[in-house]
Every structure is written in structure tokens, then in C-alpha cells.
Amino acid sequence: MQEKMQPETADLFIIGGGINGCGIARDAAGRGLSVILAEQDDLAQATSSASTKLFHGGLRYLEYFEFRLVREALAEREILLSAMPHIAWPMRFVLPLDPAMRFEGDTPTSRLLGLCMPWLKGSRPAWLIRLGLFLYDHLGGRKILPATSRLDLQDDPAGKALKPYLKKAYEYSDCCVQDARLVVLNARDAAAKGAQILTRTRVTGARRAADHWVISTESAAGPRDYRARALVNAGGPWVGQIIRDTLQIPSTEGVRLVRGSHIVTRRLYDHNRSYFFQGPDGRICFAIPYEEDFTLIGTTDQDHQGAPGEARCTEAERDYLCSFASRYFRQPVRPEDVVWSYSGVRPLYNDGAKSATAATREYVLSLDQNGAPLLNVFGGKITTYRRLAEHALEKLLPFFPGARAPWTAGAALPGGDFATDGYGAEVSALQRDYPFLTPFHARRLIRSYGTEARQILGEARRAGDLGQDFGATLSMAELRWLMTREYARTAGDVIWRRTKLGLRLTEDEVAALETAMVQIRAEGATTSAA
Ligand SMILES: Cc1cc2nc3c(=O)[nH]c(=O)nc-3n(C[C@H](O)[C@H](O)[C@H](O)COP(=O)(O)OP(=O)(O)OC[C@H]3O[C@@H](n4cnc5c(N)ncnc54)[C@H](O)[C@@H]3O)c2cc1C
């Protein structure tokens, strides 16, 4: 490790402020490395705010025999849950048994079944689902999350919202997470351990010098160069483009971009479990309780041709998701019920040799040692970001012999230092100490900030003490926190990534928010300046 840290020089320079870049930054900074991370836009602007928001093993990846990935992800669920009981929580998934359930025709399981039991070709029988769920329960170890159970939909409240032809279901466990908040909390923890987090700073080029990299960046403050002993390319969907265009390194490695869209409707049913639906086309789709008053439905799976930043939910995708859900729900889901939609692209590893359909869901870390080290990160899931970061550090450690040992398993993220099942108690305690908070406000603050909610509320004794009210419980006190502690710069950062209050605020309220943010930026007290 370098002896004396100069402002423009670091051990590690990371391109990309998604979950993988921020996870690696946090891990590395905690091991004593000096770290600079540059994100061209807002933290979690791209794929890491467009996920289905699950810490999950990925039940359907079992059909592709991706056992290593599924085991790692399953084991991670409880480790992550304990580290962030504010932004993540256990979720039960109801999987109705539908006689029309089909496989995607080219999965290894489908092919195997077609070979051994040709009369079952293409169908996904209930016993196979039970077998999959048995593996799911036992592959990764499970202490907190309850095991799979069987439901009679004619008696269980989960059956009420569904069409009467659905009689039986399985119910299994996974977890929900606020993906964009996960990213910002990793960035904050990295910064607390000494990392520099530069948002709205694009890496425009990088070249190898004798034993280090010289990295050129561009931000509102103008161009600036940095030096680093190692470079990490965590550009997500841009990773291949960065290797070839920004770093000018010839490579066949890249990513296959697969777009996934989600729609959000007003709450479709009145319990707190999710549904796992299977379509006759072999695909699966989730319906998940979202932000208390809404339901999240997704996802689609489409090859994406345009620029990664231009992924949008098309009308065809919206209609597909509506009719998918309407197959199952008693009350049809219509396009006019959709209040919001979003879309992101999965960066799936593609080594240039395999066919696109064989693109694996595994992440791949490739180390280029033709001079100062370059680590390229391909793929990855929100669920496996912490392990991915540990593996990335394992690859880089030979270049930093003084770096400390792995430390992130069991280390709470900011605000997550309370019991894994302590959410309800935290909400009650906050309401007791700040009796002017509405129940919704208290729940929202604990879900977003955990124990740090008290730092936002400070000495406030009445709602007026929190300053301007922007609507939907967003106050000036919270806005200042987001701008001075969480790198928020625009109204979009606040209402779609640090919070999801965009679902509740009116256009006029958002305009007032933007005006206030211009004023705060003019005061210069923000965390996001490059
Ligand atoms: C529809 C969908 C649903 C998903 N659901 C789940 C799920 O439920 N659970 C789960 O575990 N995983 C899920 N995933 C996978 C997961 O979301 C992604 O694997 C993960 O977010 C990728 O993170 P990343 O950091 O690699 O990429 P990104 O989040 O895309 O971050 C890369 C960043 O690099 C920045 N960048 C690019 N070029 C430059 C440059 N030149 N200079 C500076 N910055 C640059 C970009 O702006 C971007 O912010 C889902 C993915 C999709 C698409």
C-alpha cells in the first residue's frame, strides 16, 4: 500500500457506482486500501436501481443447473439480512400450481426430462417444483427464513385474489431489498472508511504508465487525471465498451445485454406476501407488495439492442406483464392501472465463443496483468455483490500484500445496527420519541435510514421543526441529509433512488423540491461535488 496518500493518487480506482463498484469500494477501503470511485451519473442510476429488488437464490436458475451460483446466493440472503435489517426484509412467495405450467424448452432440466420421461416433455410437473424447492431450502443453509410449506388456496387468504381454478400452492422464502439504497449505503460506508466517491464523473480514458494507471475523468468541474496502482472496471452493461473504447484494449470478452422491465400498479391485494407466477411460455413473473400501497410486477427478458442507458419499458412489455398477471389474478390488470414502469439491462457475461442463449448468470472476474492490474467485472446479482467484492479483492490482494483480511460478513451497513427482527421495535421506539410522526412517516424513516433516522430528526419536537414539507412526509431535514450525506443532487436522485416518493408526489411538489435543491447546491453543502 502506498505510504503517503496524495489527493489524486490511490491504490484502487473503480469505474462505476452500481452495486458491484460500490461493494468493491467498501470492501477495499475497509481493508486499508486507498480507493477512488467514479460514477458517470448518480449512484445506482443504471441496472442497480432497476432490479426486481430481491435477495434471492434464483429458483429458476436451478433449471439451468447453476448450483454454485444458487448456493452462494441462498447463503448470502441471511448474511445480508442481518447486516441491513432496515432496507431488507424476509418475504414469503406463493407459487400457485397451474396445470398449464411449462418449461422454457432449452433448459438442461427440460432436455433431461424430455429424454427420461418423454411424455412430460415441456411440462413442469408439481413434483419437480417440490424437488426444486427442497433443494432451495437446503442448498444454502437457512436459520432465519422459514422453510417451504404447502397451501390450500381455497382456505388461505392468498387464494382470495387469485382465479378459482388455482387450488394448491407452495409457499417459500426469499428476501426483499431496496436496491438503490443498498448501493448508496455501500458508497457511504466506503467513504466513511476513507474512499473518495465521485458522482457525475465520467471516466473518459485510462492508460498504463510504468507501474500504475493514469485515469482521465470529466465532470462539471472539468477534466481531471488520477493515478492508481490497480483499476477496476465495474461498468455493468458498459463493461465491454469501457475495455474496448475507454481503455483501448482489444478483447473478445463482453456482455450480452438482456432488458428486463417492471410495472407498478396500485396495491392489487391485501396481504403482505408475494406471488411467483409461471406462464405457458415457460417464463416466470413476480407480483410483490411495493412501497406499502403498490404492487410491483416483473420482469420481462428481451435482448437489448440500443445503448444501455436507453432501456425503457415498451408498450408491448407493459401489455405482456399485464396479461401475464391477469392469467392469475381474479381482477384483470389493465395497462391503465400501471402508475409507473422501469427498465434495466442485465449485463450477462459473453466470452465471444458461446452462443448468446448459453450466456451464464454467473459473474466472471477477469484479471488483466499486462502491466498495472486491471480487473473487469462481468455480470453479478444484487444478492451476490458482497461475495463478488470479496472475490475481486482476492484477485487483487497479491498486488497489495499489506491489505487486511475479509471483513464484510457480519458488518452492519449504516443504520443497520439493530436486531434482524427488530424493525417493528425500531418503528415503535421512533414514534415514542417523536410522537408527531405519522405511522407511515415513522415506518418510512426506519425502512430507509434505520437507526440513522434519529440523526435526521435531531431535536425536532413537532413536524414544523423539520423545515419545509415537500409532501408525502419528505421534509427539508431529510432533503439536507440526502444532499449532504447521500450524494443526492437532483430531484430524480431523491424521488426515484434515495426514496420512491416519486410514486406519491405531484408534479408541483417535485418542482418545489427541485427549486429547494438548486438553493442548497448554491450553498455548496453537498456530498456530490467531484
Ligand atoms: C430486470 C432486472 C432484474 C433484476 N433483479 C434482480 C434481483 O431481484 N436480485 C438480484 O440479486 N439481482 C437482480 N438483477 C441483477 C442486478 O440488478 C445486476 O446484476 C446488478 O445491479 C449489476 O450491478 P453493476 O454494478 O454491475 O451495474 P450497474 O448498476 O449498471 O452499474 C454500472 C455503473 O457504471 C457506470 N459507468 C459506466 N461507464 C462509466 C464511465 N465511463 N465512467 C463512470 N461510470 C461509468 C454506469 O453509469 C453505472 O451506474 C436484476 C437485473 C435486471 C436487469
mmCIF file of N, CA and C and ligand atoms in Angstrom, residues 15-21 38-42 44-48 50-56 201-203 234-238 242 246 258 260-262 299 344-347 379-384, ligand 1:
data_model
loop_
_atom_site.group_PDB
_atom_site.id
_atom_site.type_symbol
_atom_site.label_atom_id
_atom_site.label_comp_id
_atom_site.label_asym_id
_atom_site.label_seq_id
_atom_site.Cartn_x
_atom_site.Cartn_y
_atom_site.Cartn_z
ATOM 1 N N ILE A 15 -14.230 2.133 -11.703
ATOM 2 C CA ILE A 15 -15.156 2.767 -12.647
ATOM 3 C C ILE A 15 -16.536 2.157 -12.421
ATOM 4 N N GLY A 16 -17.516 2.989 -12.043
ATOM 5 C CA GLY A 16 -18.895 2.501 -11.920
ATOM 6 C C GLY A 16 -19.429 2.514 -10.499
ATOM 7 N N GLY A 17 -20.496 3.273 -10.305
ATOM 8 C CA GLY A 17 -21.135 3.385 -8.982
ATOM 9 C C GLY A 17 -22.439 2.638 -8.925
ATOM 10 N N GLY A 18 -22.440 1.392 -9.443
ATOM 11 C CA GLY A 18 -23.560 0.472 -9.220
ATOM 12 C C GLY A 18 -23.217 -0.361 -7.996
ATOM 13 N N ILE A 19 -23.975 -1.446 -7.794
ATOM 14 C CA ILE A 19 -23.753 -2.231 -6.573
ATOM 15 C C ILE A 19 -22.378 -2.892 -6.582
ATOM 16 N N ASN A 20 -21.906 -3.318 -7.751
ATOM 17 C CA ASN A 20 -20.616 -4.005 -7.746
ATOM 18 C C ASN A 20 -19.464 -3.044 -7.477
ATOM 19 N N GLY A 21 -19.469 -1.884 -8.124
ATOM 20 C CA GLY A 21 -18.419 -0.893 -7.865
ATOM 21 C C GLY A 21 -18.427 -0.448 -6.406
ATOM 22 N N ALA A 38 -15.423 6.432 -9.448
ATOM 23 C CA ALA A 38 -16.082 7.437 -10.296
ATOM 24 C C ALA A 38 -17.331 6.842 -10.924
ATOM 25 N N GLU A 39 -18.438 7.555 -10.779
ATOM 26 C CA GLU A 39 -19.706 7.159 -11.398
ATOM 27 C C GLU A 39 -20.112 8.285 -12.347
ATOM 28 N N GLN A 40 -20.450 7.931 -13.581
ATOM 29 C CA GLN A 40 -20.711 8.972 -14.585
ATOM 30 C C GLN A 40 -21.999 9.746 -14.319
ATOM 31 N N ASP A 41 -22.907 9.128 -13.566
ATOM 32 C CA ASP A 41 -24.199 9.780 -13.328
ATOM 33 C C ASP A 41 -24.463 9.759 -11.824
ATOM 34 N N ASP A 42 -25.670 9.324 -11.421
ATOM 35 C CA ASP A 42 -25.946 9.178 -9.995
ATOM 36 C C ASP A 42 -25.617 7.750 -9.568
ATOM 37 N N ALA A 44 -26.208 4.139 -8.518
ATOM 38 C CA ALA A 44 -27.323 3.227 -8.840
ATOM 39 C C ALA A 44 -28.229 3.759 -9.941
ATOM 40 N N GLN A 45 -27.701 4.639 -10.769
ATOM 41 C CA GLN A 45 -28.505 5.203 -11.852
ATOM 42 C C GLN A 45 -28.955 4.121 -12.844
ATOM 43 N N ALA A 46 -28.123 3.097 -13.034
ATOM 44 C CA ALA A 46 -28.390 2.128 -14.114
ATOM 45 C C ALA A 46 -29.034 0.841 -13.565
ATOM 46 N N THR A 47 -28.431 -0.301 -13.859
ATOM 47 C CA THR A 47 -29.073 -1.588 -13.526
ATOM 48 C C THR A 47 -29.393 -1.723 -12.040
ATOM 49 N N SER A 48 -28.554 -1.166 -11.183
ATOM 50 C CA SER A 48 -28.702 -1.431 -9.753
ATOM 51 C C SER A 48 -29.907 -0.746 -9.111
ATOM 52 N N ALA A 50 -32.791 -0.930 -11.043
ATOM 53 C CA ALA A 50 -33.851 -1.438 -11.938
ATOM 54 C C ALA A 50 -34.093 -2.927 -11.747
ATOM 55 N N SER A 51 -33.705 -3.457 -10.597
ATOM 56 C CA SER A 51 -33.847 -4.894 -10.384
ATOM 57 C C SER A 51 -35.245 -5.225 -9.866
ATOM 58 N N THR A 52 -35.491 -6.523 -9.636
ATOM 59 C CA THR A 52 -36.767 -6.944 -9.024
ATOM 60 C C THR A 52 -36.712 -6.733 -7.515
ATOM 61 N N LYS A 53 -35.583 -6.328 -7.015
ATOM 62 C CA LYS A 53 -35.383 -5.938 -5.614
ATOM 63 C C LYS A 53 -35.485 -7.130 -4.682
ATOM 64 N N LEU A 54 -34.859 -8.233 -5.096
ATOM 65 C CA LEU A 54 -34.872 -9.443 -4.278
ATOM 66 C C LEU A 54 -33.465 -9.889 -3.931
ATOM 67 N N PHE A 55 -33.283 -10.277 -2.665
ATOM 68 C CA PHE A 55 -32.129 -11.100 -2.307
ATOM 69 C C PHE A 55 -32.644 -12.518 -2.470
ATOM 70 N N HIS A 56 -32.274 -13.162 -3.539
ATOM 71 C CA HIS A 56 -32.818 -14.498 -3.785
ATOM 72 C C HIS A 56 -31.777 -15.416 -4.390
ATOM 73 N N THR A 201 -19.126 11.908 -12.593
ATOM 74 C CA THR A 201 -17.736 11.989 -13.048
ATOM 75 C C THR A 201 -17.496 10.818 -13.985
ATOM 76 N N ARG A 202 -17.352 11.125 -15.264
ATOM 77 C CA ARG A 202 -17.216 10.060 -16.263
ATOM 78 C C ARG A 202 -15.744 9.759 -16.511
ATOM 79 N N VAL A 203 -15.398 8.496 -16.578
ATOM 80 C CA VAL A 203 -14.040 8.129 -16.963
ATOM 81 C C VAL A 203 -13.992 8.162 -18.484
ATOM 82 N N ALA A 234 -16.041 -1.761 -13.192
ATOM 83 C CA ALA A 234 -17.339 -2.285 -12.733
ATOM 84 C C ALA A 234 -18.432 -1.514 -13.452
ATOM 85 N N GLY A 235 -18.287 -1.413 -14.772
ATOM 86 C CA GLY A 235 -19.195 -0.598 -15.581
ATOM 87 C C GLY A 235 -20.506 -1.273 -15.922
ATOM 88 N N GLY A 236 -20.794 -2.441 -15.337
ATOM 89 C CA GLY A 236 -22.080 -3.118 -15.585
ATOM 90 C C GLY A 236 -22.300 -3.310 -17.082
ATOM 91 N N PRO A 237 -23.418 -2.818 -17.616
ATOM 92 C CA PRO A 237 -23.686 -3.014 -19.043
ATOM 93 C C PRO A 237 -22.648 -2.343 -19.949
ATOM 94 N N TRP A 238 -21.874 -1.423 -19.396
ATOM 95 C CA TRP A 238 -20.866 -0.714 -20.201
ATOM 96 C C TRP A 238 -19.494 -1.401 -20.144
ATOM 97 N N ILE A 242 -16.178 -0.133 -22.131
ATOM 98 C CA ILE A 242 -15.074 0.518 -21.404
ATOM 99 C C ILE A 242 -13.745 -0.144 -21.779
ATOM 100 N N THR A 246 -12.781 2.923 -23.970
ATOM 101 C CA THR A 246 -12.178 3.829 -22.988
ATOM 102 C C THR A 246 -10.731 3.431 -22.699
ATOM 103 N N VAL A 258 -29.495 -8.008 -21.757
ATOM 104 C CA VAL A 258 -30.861 -8.538 -21.735
ATOM 105 C C VAL A 258 -31.730 -7.589 -20.908
ATOM 106 N N GLY A 260 -34.833 -6.065 -18.899
ATOM 107 C CA GLY A 260 -35.920 -6.535 -18.029
ATOM 108 C C GLY A 260 -36.732 -5.336 -17.587
ATOM 109 N N SER A 261 -38.059 -5.412 -17.803
ATOM 110 C CA SER A 261 -38.920 -4.285 -17.418
ATOM 111 C C SER A 261 -39.872 -4.706 -16.312
ATOM 112 N N HIS A 262 -40.290 -3.732 -15.536
ATOM 113 C CA HIS A 262 -41.266 -3.944 -14.459
ATOM 114 C C HIS A 262 -42.365 -2.907 -14.579
ATOM 115 N N THR A 299 -40.542 -9.836 -14.251
ATOM 116 C CA THR A 299 -39.940 -8.980 -15.241
ATOM 117 C C THR A 299 -40.037 -9.620 -16.619
ATOM 118 N N GLY A 344 -34.276 -2.071 -16.969
ATOM 119 C CA GLY A 344 -32.816 -2.103 -16.841
ATOM 120 C C GLY A 344 -32.263 -3.212 -17.705
ATOM 121 N N VAL A 345 -30.954 -3.209 -17.896
ATOM 122 C CA VAL A 345 -30.362 -4.286 -18.696
ATOM 123 C C VAL A 345 -29.424 -5.137 -17.855
ATOM 124 N N ARG A 346 -29.641 -6.450 -17.948
ATOM 125 C CA ARG A 346 -28.751 -7.391 -17.263
ATOM 126 C C ARG A 346 -27.467 -7.490 -18.077
ATOM 127 N N PRO A 347 -26.338 -7.284 -17.424
ATOM 128 C CA PRO A 347 -25.083 -7.481 -18.157
ATOM 129 C C PRO A 347 -24.616 -8.916 -17.981
ATOM 130 N N GLY A 379 -21.242 -9.317 -15.195
ATOM 131 C CA GLY A 379 -22.423 -9.950 -14.607
ATOM 132 C C GLY A 379 -22.542 -9.665 -13.118
ATOM 133 N N GLY A 380 -23.189 -10.591 -12.414
ATOM 134 C CA GLY A 380 -23.380 -10.415 -10.968
ATOM 135 C C GLY A 380 -24.824 -10.097 -10.659
ATOM 136 N N LYS A 381 -25.211 -10.438 -9.435
ATOM 137 C CA LYS A 381 -26.563 -10.138 -8.963
ATOM 138 C C LYS A 381 -26.457 -9.214 -7.765
ATOM 139 N N ILE A 382 -27.533 -8.498 -7.487
ATOM 140 C CA ILE A 382 -27.568 -7.705 -6.264
ATOM 141 C C ILE A 382 -27.224 -8.624 -5.077
ATOM 142 N N THR A 383 -27.818 -9.825 -5.102
ATOM 143 C CA THR A 383 -27.697 -10.764 -3.979
ATOM 144 C C THR A 383 -26.251 -11.181 -3.711
ATOM 145 N N THR A 384 -25.444 -11.260 -4.765
ATOM 146 C CA THR A 384 -24.098 -11.792 -4.565
ATOM 147 C C THR A 384 -23.032 -10.693 -4.548
HETATM 148 C C1 LIG B 1 -34.658 -6.504 -14.752
HETATM 149 C C2 LIG B 1 -33.619 -6.942 -13.789
HETATM 150 C C3 LIG B 1 -33.995 -7.537 -12.589
HETATM 151 C C4 LIG B 1 -33.029 -7.950 -11.686
HETATM 152 N N1 LIG B 1 -33.424 -8.445 -10.496
HETATM 153 C C5 LIG B 1 -32.507 -8.849 -9.588
HETATM 154 C C6 LIG B 1 -32.921 -9.298 -8.315
HETATM 155 O O1 LIG B 1 -34.104 -9.273 -7.960
HETATM 156 N N2 LIG B 1 -31.968 -9.732 -7.468
HETATM 157 C C7 LIG B 1 -30.651 -9.739 -7.791
HETATM 158 O O2 LIG B 1 -29.855 -10.194 -6.984
HETATM 159 N N3 LIG B 1 -30.213 -9.252 -8.977
HETATM 160 C C8 LIG B 1 -31.117 -8.798 -9.881
HETATM 161 N N4 LIG B 1 -30.710 -8.285 -11.081
HETATM 162 C C9 LIG B 1 -29.275 -8.187 -11.370
HETATM 163 C C10 LIG B 1 -28.655 -6.936 -10.780
HETATM 164 O O3 LIG B 1 -29.544 -5.861 -10.790
HETATM 165 C C11 LIG B 1 -27.401 -6.535 -11.546
HETATM 166 O O4 LIG B 1 -26.598 -7.648 -11.778
HETATM 167 C C12 LIG B 1 -26.576 -5.505 -10.814
HETATM 168 O O5 LIG B 1 -27.374 -4.391 -10.474
HETATM 169 C C13 LIG B 1 -25.408 -5.049 -11.673
HETATM 170 O O6 LIG B 1 -24.709 -4.055 -10.964
HETATM 171 P P1 LIG B 1 -23.439 -3.362 -11.594
HETATM 172 O O7 LIG B 1 -22.832 -2.524 -10.532
HETATM 173 O O8 LIG B 1 -22.576 -4.376 -12.232
HETATM 174 O O9 LIG B 1 -24.018 -2.495 -12.808
HETATM 175 P P2 LIG B 1 -24.735 -1.080 -12.796
HETATM 176 O O10 LIG B 1 -25.673 -0.923 -11.671
HETATM 177 O O11 LIG B 1 -25.304 -0.879 -14.151
HETATM 178 O O12 LIG B 1 -23.543 -0.071 -12.539
HETATM 179 C C14 LIG B 1 -22.572 0.235 -13.518
HETATM 180 C C15 LIG B 1 -22.320 1.715 -13.423
HETATM 181 O O13 LIG B 1 -21.181 2.072 -14.191
HETATM 182 C C16 LIG B 1 -21.372 3.410 -14.619
HETATM 183 N N5 LIG B 1 -20.453 3.708 -15.726
HETATM 184 C C17 LIG B 1 -20.453 3.142 -16.957
HETATM 185 N N6 LIG B 1 -19.474 3.700 -17.709
HETATM 186 C C18 LIG B 1 -18.843 4.623 -16.935
HETATM 187 C C19 LIG B 1 -17.764 5.526 -17.155
HETATM 188 N N7 LIG B 1 -17.122 5.594 -18.327
HETATM 189 N N8 LIG B 1 -17.382 6.334 -16.135
HETATM 190 C C20 LIG B 1 -18.016 6.289 -14.935
HETATM 191 N N9 LIG B 1 -19.061 5.460 -14.686
HETATM 192 C C21 LIG B 1 -19.457 4.634 -15.671
HETATM 193 C C22 LIG B 1 -22.836 3.437 -15.018
HETATM 194 O O14 LIG B 1 -23.372 4.748 -15.050
HETATM 195 C C23 LIG B 1 -23.483 2.557 -13.959
HETATM 196 O O15 LIG B 1 -24.065 3.289 -12.899
HETATM 197 C C24 LIG B 1 -31.652 -7.813 -11.995
HETATM 198 C C25 LIG B 1 -31.279 -7.198 -13.185
HETATM 199 C C26 LIG B 1 -32.248 -6.752 -14.066
HETATM 200 C C27 LIG B 1 -31.847 -6.045 -15.313
#
